[in-house]
Amino acid sequence: MAEEQELSVQEIAELRDRWKTEVGLRVKKQLLLALRNGDDSWPNLLSQLPNVGVAAPYPEALDDLRGLDLCEERLERVSLTHSDLSFASFHLCNLTKARFQYSKLSWAQFSRSNLTSADLLQVTADHGRFDRCSLRGAMMMTSNFRHGSFKGSDLRSSVLNGCDFRDCDLADVKLKGAEAYSVKVPPSFDLESHLTNSAGPSQPEPR
């Protein structure tokens, strides 16, 4: 899956503003209820959203949730697989054991969220921000995180085989005990030392 081209401020605002309309707010409320109840018919709700000028790049393969704001929501064990969540916001979310397999998370923001044991298998998350997140024990194999940020995040005991972290900000990331074969990292990042040593004091887990 290709990386997301950077959109203009106006285009990003259009994606996000559709969720703030009367219809968008209603769809979001119904979406959250369906996700929490494990109702996988929620993609049927999306046809109600206002049209936008920025075409979804993979309409036949991914459900269009671009620009969705789910900040501070409790979404343990929800399934958001095969979804386009580009430019979405998950700041301070509880996403423990949430599933994002095969989803597009380009330019999405997960800052200070709890993604412990989450499933991020084969996601495209270029330019995604995961700063100060807990990703302990997360499944992240063969995912694209290029140009992203994991500053101060906890990825201990995660599975990173085949991941691409090139051009990422990995300052103060914790990787001890992670499984990391064929992982691509910035040239200045010493992957082996991070896998065997704790990088600084432990941070409190996000809620």
PDB file of C-alpha atoms in Angstrom:
ATOM      1  CA  MET A   1       0.000   0.000   0.000  1.00  0.00           C
ATOM      2  CA  ALA A   2       1.436   3.351  -1.038  1.00  0.00           C
ATOM      3  CA  GLU A   3       2.336   6.088   1.411  1.00  0.00           C
ATOM      4  CA  GLU A   4      -0.091   8.991   1.718  1.00  0.00           C
ATOM      5  CA  GLN A   5       0.720  12.177  -0.122  1.00  0.00           C
ATOM      6  CA  GLU A   6       0.725  15.216   2.112  1.00  0.00           C
ATOM      7  CA  LEU A   7      -2.577  17.048   1.825  1.00  0.00           C
ATOM      8  CA  SER A   8      -3.138  20.773   2.151  1.00  0.00           C
ATOM      9  CA  VAL A   9      -4.411  22.270   5.402  1.00  0.00           C
ATOM     10  CA  GLN A  10      -7.770  22.832   3.717  1.00  0.00           C
ATOM     11  CA  GLU A  11      -8.016  19.223   2.504  1.00  0.00           C
ATOM     12  CA  ILE A  12      -7.206  17.818   5.940  1.00  0.00           C
ATOM     13  CA  ALA A  13      -9.747  20.167   7.519  1.00  0.00           C
ATOM     14  CA  GLU A  14     -12.379  18.944   5.068  1.00  0.00           C
ATOM     15  CA  LEU A  15     -11.778  15.319   6.081  1.00  0.00           C
ATOM     16  CA  ARG A  16     -12.051  16.180   9.759  1.00  0.00           C
ATOM     17  CA  ASP A  17     -14.920  18.644   9.512  1.00  0.00           C
ATOM     18  CA  ARG A  18     -17.295  16.092   7.967  1.00  0.00           C
ATOM     19  CA  TRP A  19     -17.270  14.297  11.340  1.00  0.00           C
ATOM     20  CA  LYS A  20     -18.298  17.538  13.092  1.00  0.00           C
ATOM     21  CA  THR A  21     -21.510  18.029  11.115  1.00  0.00           C
ATOM     22  CA  GLU A  22     -24.846  16.952  12.591  1.00  0.00           C
ATOM     23  CA  VAL A  23     -24.793  13.835  10.414  1.00  0.00           C
ATOM     24  CA  GLY A  24     -21.130  13.178  11.141  1.00  0.00           C
ATOM     25  CA  LEU A  25     -21.625  13.359  14.896  1.00  0.00           C
ATOM     26  CA  ARG A  26     -24.543  10.946  14.668  1.00  0.00           C
ATOM     27  CA  VAL A  27     -22.525   8.506  12.544  1.00  0.00           C
ATOM     28  CA  LYS A  28     -19.600   8.727  14.973  1.00  0.00           C
ATOM     29  CA  LYS A  29     -21.873   7.940  17.933  1.00  0.00           C
ATOM     30  CA  GLN A  30     -23.346   4.929  16.128  1.00  0.00           C
ATOM     31  CA  LEU A  31     -19.867   3.843  15.015  1.00  0.00           C
ATOM     32  CA  LEU A  32     -18.526   3.856  18.564  1.00  0.00           C
ATOM     33  CA  LEU A  33     -21.503   1.854  19.786  1.00  0.00           C
ATOM     34  CA  ALA A  34     -21.038  -0.707  17.025  1.00  0.00           C
ATOM     35  CA  LEU A  35     -17.290  -1.013  17.653  1.00  0.00           C
ATOM     36  CA  ARG A  36     -17.765  -1.577  21.367  1.00  0.00           C
ATOM     37  CA  ASN A  37     -20.480  -4.156  20.748  1.00  0.00           C
ATOM     38  CA  GLY A  38     -18.428  -6.021  18.166  1.00  0.00           C
ATOM     39  CA  ASP A  39     -20.994  -5.227  15.451  1.00  0.00           C
ATOM     40  CA  ASP A  40     -19.068  -5.564  12.193  1.00  0.00           C
ATOM     41  CA  SER A  41     -21.847  -3.995  10.104  1.00  0.00           C
ATOM     42  CA  TRP A  42     -20.592  -0.476  10.994  1.00  0.00           C
ATOM     43  CA  PRO A  43     -19.148   0.222   7.491  1.00  0.00           C
ATOM     44  CA  ASN A  44     -22.752   0.576   6.300  1.00  0.00           C
ATOM     45  CA  LEU A  45     -22.968   3.792   8.327  1.00  0.00           C
ATOM     46  CA  LEU A  46     -20.288   5.570   6.318  1.00  0.00           C
ATOM     47  CA  SER A  47     -22.435   6.230   3.263  1.00  0.00           C
ATOM     48  CA  GLN A  48     -24.288   8.834   5.359  1.00  0.00           C
ATOM     49  CA  LEU A  49     -21.206  11.035   5.780  1.00  0.00           C
ATOM     50  CA  PRO A  50     -20.951  14.271   3.782  1.00  0.00           C
ATOM     51  CA  ASN A  51     -18.998  13.975   0.550  1.00  0.00           C
ATOM     52  CA  VAL A  52     -15.478  15.367   0.428  1.00  0.00           C
ATOM     53  CA  GLY A  53     -13.302  16.527  -2.431  1.00  0.00           C
ATOM     54  CA  VAL A  54     -10.351  14.340  -1.442  1.00  0.00           C
ATOM     55  CA  ALA A  55     -11.013  10.932  -2.971  1.00  0.00           C
ATOM     56  CA  ALA A  56     -10.324   7.862  -0.837  1.00  0.00           C
ATOM     57  CA  PRO A  57      -7.306   6.086  -2.384  1.00  0.00           C
ATOM     58  CA  TYR A  58      -8.538   2.517  -1.768  1.00  0.00           C
ATOM     59  CA  PRO A  59     -12.370   2.618  -1.642  1.00  0.00           C
ATOM     60  CA  GLU A  60     -12.778  -1.037  -2.631  1.00  0.00           C
ATOM     61  CA  ALA A  61     -10.338  -2.331   0.000  1.00  0.00           C
ATOM     62  CA  LEU A  62     -10.545   0.052   2.973  1.00  0.00           C
ATOM     63  CA  ASP A  63     -13.442   1.626   4.871  1.00  0.00           C
ATOM     64  CA  ASP A  64     -13.077   5.415   4.770  1.00  0.00           C
ATOM     65  CA  LEU A  65     -12.589   6.750   8.326  1.00  0.00           C
ATOM     66  CA  ARG A  66     -10.117   9.460   7.372  1.00  0.00           C
ATOM     67  CA  GLY A  67      -9.969  12.400   9.754  1.00  0.00           C
ATOM     68  CA  LEU A  68     -11.938  10.673  12.531  1.00  0.00           C
ATOM     69  CA  ASP A  69     -11.315  12.073  16.020  1.00  0.00           C
ATOM     70  CA  LEU A  70     -11.469   9.425  18.755  1.00  0.00           C
ATOM     71  CA  CYS A  71      -9.356  11.237  21.346  1.00  0.00           C
ATOM     72  CA  GLU A  72      -9.736  10.048  24.961  1.00  0.00           C
ATOM     73  CA  GLU A  73     -12.045   7.174  24.018  1.00  0.00           C
ATOM     74  CA  ARG A  74     -11.901   3.734  25.639  1.00  0.00           C
ATOM     75  CA  LEU A  75     -11.685   1.283  22.760  1.00  0.00           C
ATOM     76  CA  GLU A  76     -10.247  -1.892  24.210  1.00  0.00           C
ATOM     77  CA  ARG A  77     -10.353  -4.882  21.846  1.00  0.00           C
ATOM     78  CA  VAL A  78     -12.182  -3.010  19.065  1.00  0.00           C
ATOM     79  CA  SER A  79     -11.639  -4.084  15.460  1.00  0.00           C
ATOM     80  CA  LEU A  80     -10.633  -1.407  12.946  1.00  0.00           C
ATOM     81  CA  THR A  81      -9.079  -3.719  10.384  1.00  0.00           C
ATOM     82  CA  HIS A  82      -9.029  -2.858   6.675  1.00  0.00           C
ATOM     83  CA  SER A  83      -9.781   0.802   7.455  1.00  0.00           C
ATOM     84  CA  ASP A  84      -8.361   4.040   6.111  1.00  0.00           C
ATOM     85  CA  LEU A  85      -7.632   6.054   9.262  1.00  0.00           C
ATOM     86  CA  SER A  86      -5.294   8.546   7.639  1.00  0.00           C
ATOM     87  CA  PHE A  87      -5.247  11.893   9.482  1.00  0.00           C
ATOM     88  CA  ALA A  88      -7.265  10.369  12.363  1.00  0.00           C
ATOM     89  CA  SER A  89      -6.616  11.334  16.007  1.00  0.00           C
ATOM     90  CA  PHE A  90      -6.345   8.894  18.915  1.00  0.00           C
ATOM     91  CA  HIS A  91      -4.691  11.092  21.552  1.00  0.00           C
ATOM     92  CA  LEU A  92      -4.976   9.599  25.089  1.00  0.00           C
ATOM     93  CA  CYS A  93      -6.980   6.576  23.925  1.00  0.00           C
ATOM     94  CA  ASN A  94      -7.159   3.167  25.533  1.00  0.00           C
ATOM     95  CA  LEU A  95      -6.650   0.818  22.587  1.00  0.00           C
ATOM     96  CA  THR A  96      -5.472  -2.230  24.510  1.00  0.00           C
ATOM     97  CA  LYS A  97      -5.652  -5.283  22.230  1.00  0.00           C
ATOM     98  CA  ALA A  98      -7.315  -3.224  19.483  1.00  0.00           C
ATOM     99  CA  ARG A  99      -6.928  -4.604  15.953  1.00  0.00           C
ATOM    100  CA  PHE A 100      -5.729  -2.518  13.009  1.00  0.00           C
ATOM    101  CA  GLN A 101      -4.461  -5.238  10.653  1.00  0.00           C
ATOM    102  CA  TYR A 102      -3.998  -4.137   7.048  1.00  0.00           C
ATOM    103  CA  SER A 103      -5.237  -0.613   7.812  1.00  0.00           C
ATOM    104  CA  LYS A 104      -3.866   2.693   6.550  1.00  0.00           C
ATOM    105  CA  LEU A 105      -2.767   5.004   9.386  1.00  0.00           C
ATOM    106  CA  SER A 106      -0.867   7.617   7.380  1.00  0.00           C
ATOM    107  CA  TRP A 107      -0.430  10.887   9.301  1.00  0.00           C
ATOM    108  CA  ALA A 108      -2.573   9.503  12.165  1.00  0.00           C
ATOM    109  CA  GLN A 109      -1.847  10.666  15.725  1.00  0.00           C
ATOM    110  CA  PHE A 110      -1.755   8.213  18.616  1.00  0.00           C
ATOM    111  CA  SER A 111       0.155  10.339  21.134  1.00  0.00           C
ATOM    112  CA  ARG A 112       0.073   9.065  24.745  1.00  0.00           C
ATOM    113  CA  SER A 113      -2.301   6.219  23.905  1.00  0.00           C
ATOM    114  CA  ASN A 114      -2.315   2.725  25.340  1.00  0.00           C
ATOM    115  CA  LEU A 115      -1.779   0.229  22.509  1.00  0.00           C
ATOM    116  CA  THR A 116      -0.565  -2.602  24.730  1.00  0.00           C
ATOM    117  CA  SER A 117      -0.862  -5.924  22.850  1.00  0.00           C
ATOM    118  CA  ALA A 118      -2.523  -4.174  19.905  1.00  0.00           C
ATOM    119  CA  ASP A 119      -2.452  -5.779  16.455  1.00  0.00           C
ATOM    120  CA  LEU A 120      -0.756  -3.501  13.908  1.00  0.00           C
ATOM    121  CA  LEU A 121       0.131  -6.250  11.444  1.00  0.00           C
ATOM    122  CA  GLN A 122       0.967  -4.975   7.957  1.00  0.00           C
ATOM    123  CA  VAL A 123      -0.310  -1.445   8.499  1.00  0.00           C
ATOM    124  CA  THR A 124       0.812   1.542   6.449  1.00  0.00           C
ATOM    125  CA  ALA A 125       1.453   4.258   9.037  1.00  0.00           C
ATOM    126  CA  ASP A 126       3.865   6.601   7.306  1.00  0.00           C
ATOM    127  CA  HIS A 127       4.148   9.962   9.105  1.00  0.00           C
ATOM    128  CA  GLY A 128       2.166   8.529  12.030  1.00  0.00           C
ATOM    129  CA  ARG A 129       2.870   9.896  15.514  1.00  0.00           C
ATOM    130  CA  PHE A 130       3.069   7.372  18.345  1.00  0.00           C
ATOM    131  CA  ASP A 131       4.887   9.584  20.873  1.00  0.00           C
ATOM    132  CA  ARG A 132       4.800   8.394  24.508  1.00  0.00           C
ATOM    133  CA  CYS A 133       2.557   5.445  23.661  1.00  0.00           C
ATOM    134  CA  SER A 134       2.576   2.031  25.282  1.00  0.00           C
ATOM    135  CA  LEU A 135       3.019  -0.582  22.556  1.00  0.00           C
ATOM    136  CA  ARG A 136       4.260  -3.343  24.826  1.00  0.00           C
ATOM    137  CA  GLY A 137       3.661  -6.750  23.314  1.00  0.00           C
ATOM    138  CA  ALA A 138       2.140  -5.259  20.158  1.00  0.00           C
ATOM    139  CA  MET A 139       2.170  -7.218  16.894  1.00  0.00           C
ATOM    140  CA  MET A 140       3.679  -4.843  14.310  1.00  0.00           C
ATOM    141  CA  MET A 141       5.210  -7.164  11.713  1.00  0.00           C
ATOM    142  CA  THR A 142       5.938  -5.961   8.172  1.00  0.00           C
ATOM    143  CA  SER A 143       4.460  -2.501   8.771  1.00  0.00           C
ATOM    144  CA  ASN A 144       5.531   0.805   7.252  1.00  0.00           C
ATOM    145  CA  PHE A 145       6.209   3.510   9.861  1.00  0.00           C
ATOM    146  CA  ARG A 146       8.504   5.672   7.707  1.00  0.00           C
ATOM    147  CA  HIS A 147       8.779   9.375   8.588  1.00  0.00           C
ATOM    148  CA  GLY A 148       6.892   8.710  11.839  1.00  0.00           C
ATOM    149  CA  SER A 149       7.669   9.391  15.487  1.00  0.00           C
ATOM    150  CA  PHE A 150       7.909   7.090  18.498  1.00  0.00           C
ATOM    151  CA  LYS A 151       9.551   9.507  20.940  1.00  0.00           C
ATOM    152  CA  GLY A 152       9.488   8.117  24.479  1.00  0.00           C
ATOM    153  CA  SER A 153       7.329   5.125  23.500  1.00  0.00           C
ATOM    154  CA  ASP A 154       7.458   1.661  25.036  1.00  0.00           C
ATOM    155  CA  LEU A 155       7.789  -1.120  22.468  1.00  0.00           C
ATOM    156  CA  ARG A 156       9.244  -3.724  24.810  1.00  0.00           C
ATOM    157  CA  SER A 157       8.356  -7.319  23.907  1.00  0.00           C
ATOM    158  CA  SER A 158       6.680  -6.199  20.683  1.00  0.00           C
ATOM    159  CA  VAL A 159       7.068  -8.070  17.374  1.00  0.00           C
ATOM    160  CA  LEU A 160       8.724  -5.822  14.778  1.00  0.00           C
ATOM    161  CA  ASN A 161       9.999  -8.285  12.167  1.00  0.00           C
ATOM    162  CA  GLY A 162      10.135  -6.708   8.729  1.00  0.00           C
ATOM    163  CA  CYS A 163       9.108  -3.220   9.901  1.00  0.00           C
ATOM    164  CA  ASP A 164      10.344  -0.048   8.228  1.00  0.00           C
ATOM    165  CA  PHE A 165      11.268   2.752  10.659  1.00  0.00           C
ATOM    166  CA  ARG A 166      13.486   4.712   8.277  1.00  0.00           C
ATOM    167  CA  ASP A 167      13.411   8.474   8.782  1.00  0.00           C
ATOM    168  CA  CYS A 168      11.610   7.972  12.116  1.00  0.00           C
ATOM    169  CA  ASP A 169      12.240   9.856  15.357  1.00  0.00           C
ATOM    170  CA  LEU A 170      13.076   7.053  17.811  1.00  0.00           C
ATOM    171  CA  ALA A 171      14.409   9.185  20.663  1.00  0.00           C
ATOM    172  CA  ASP A 172      14.106   7.492  24.076  1.00  0.00           C
ATOM    173  CA  VAL A 173      12.189   4.532  22.640  1.00  0.00           C
ATOM    174  CA  LYS A 174      12.229   1.322  24.705  1.00  0.00           C
ATOM    175  CA  LEU A 175      12.766  -1.904  22.763  1.00  0.00           C
ATOM    176  CA  LYS A 176      14.159  -4.386  25.265  1.00  0.00           C
ATOM    177  CA  GLY A 177      12.957  -7.888  24.496  1.00  0.00           C
ATOM    178  CA  ALA A 178      11.341  -6.955  21.182  1.00  0.00           C
ATOM    179  CA  GLU A 179      11.568  -9.399  18.271  1.00  0.00           C
ATOM    180  CA  ALA A 180      13.213  -7.466  15.461  1.00  0.00           C
ATOM    181  CA  TYR A 181      14.486  -9.352  12.412  1.00  0.00           C
ATOM    182  CA  SER A 182      15.013  -7.538   9.098  1.00  0.00           C
ATOM    183  CA  VAL A 183      13.988  -4.200  10.627  1.00  0.00           C
ATOM    184  CA  LYS A 184      14.963  -0.997   8.835  1.00  0.00           C
ATOM    185  CA  VAL A 185      15.954   1.910  11.102  1.00  0.00           C
ATOM    186  CA  PRO A 186      17.701   5.286  10.657  1.00  0.00           C
ATOM    187  CA  PRO A 187      21.477   4.913  10.106  1.00  0.00           C
ATOM    188  CA  SER A 188      22.302   6.608  13.428  1.00  0.00           C
ATOM    189  CA  PHE A 189      20.020   4.350  15.502  1.00  0.00           C
ATOM    190  CA  ASP A 190      21.741   1.446  17.319  1.00  0.00           C
ATOM    191  CA  LEU A 191      19.015  -1.202  17.183  1.00  0.00           C
ATOM    192  CA  GLU A 192      20.998  -3.978  18.865  1.00  0.00           C
ATOM    193  CA  SER A 193      21.804  -1.959  21.974  1.00  0.00           C
ATOM    194  CA  HIS A 194      18.165  -0.926  22.369  1.00  0.00           C
ATOM    195  CA  LEU A 195      17.016  -4.545  22.108  1.00  0.00           C
ATOM    196  CA  THR A 196      19.221  -5.611  24.987  1.00  0.00           C
ATOM    197  CA  ASN A 197      19.118  -2.565  27.256  1.00  0.00           C
ATOM    198  CA  SER A 198      16.411  -0.490  28.879  1.00  0.00           C
ATOM    199  CA  ALA A 199      16.532   3.047  27.481  1.00  0.00           C
ATOM    200  CA  GLY A 200      16.052   5.256  30.499  1.00  0.00           C
ATOM    201  CA  PRO A 201      13.591   5.081  33.386  1.00  0.00           C
ATOM    202  CA  SER A 202      10.188   3.482  32.887  1.00  0.00           C
ATOM    203  CA  GLN A 203       7.364   5.862  32.031  1.00  0.00           C
ATOM    204  CA  PRO A 204       3.858   5.448  33.440  1.00  0.00           C
ATOM    205  CA  GLU A 205       1.584   3.705  30.965  1.00  0.00           C
ATOM    206  CA  PRO A 206      -1.096   5.828  29.269  1.00  0.00           C
ATOM    207  CA  ARG A 207      -4.574   5.165  30.558  1.00  0.00           C
TER     208      ARG A 207
END
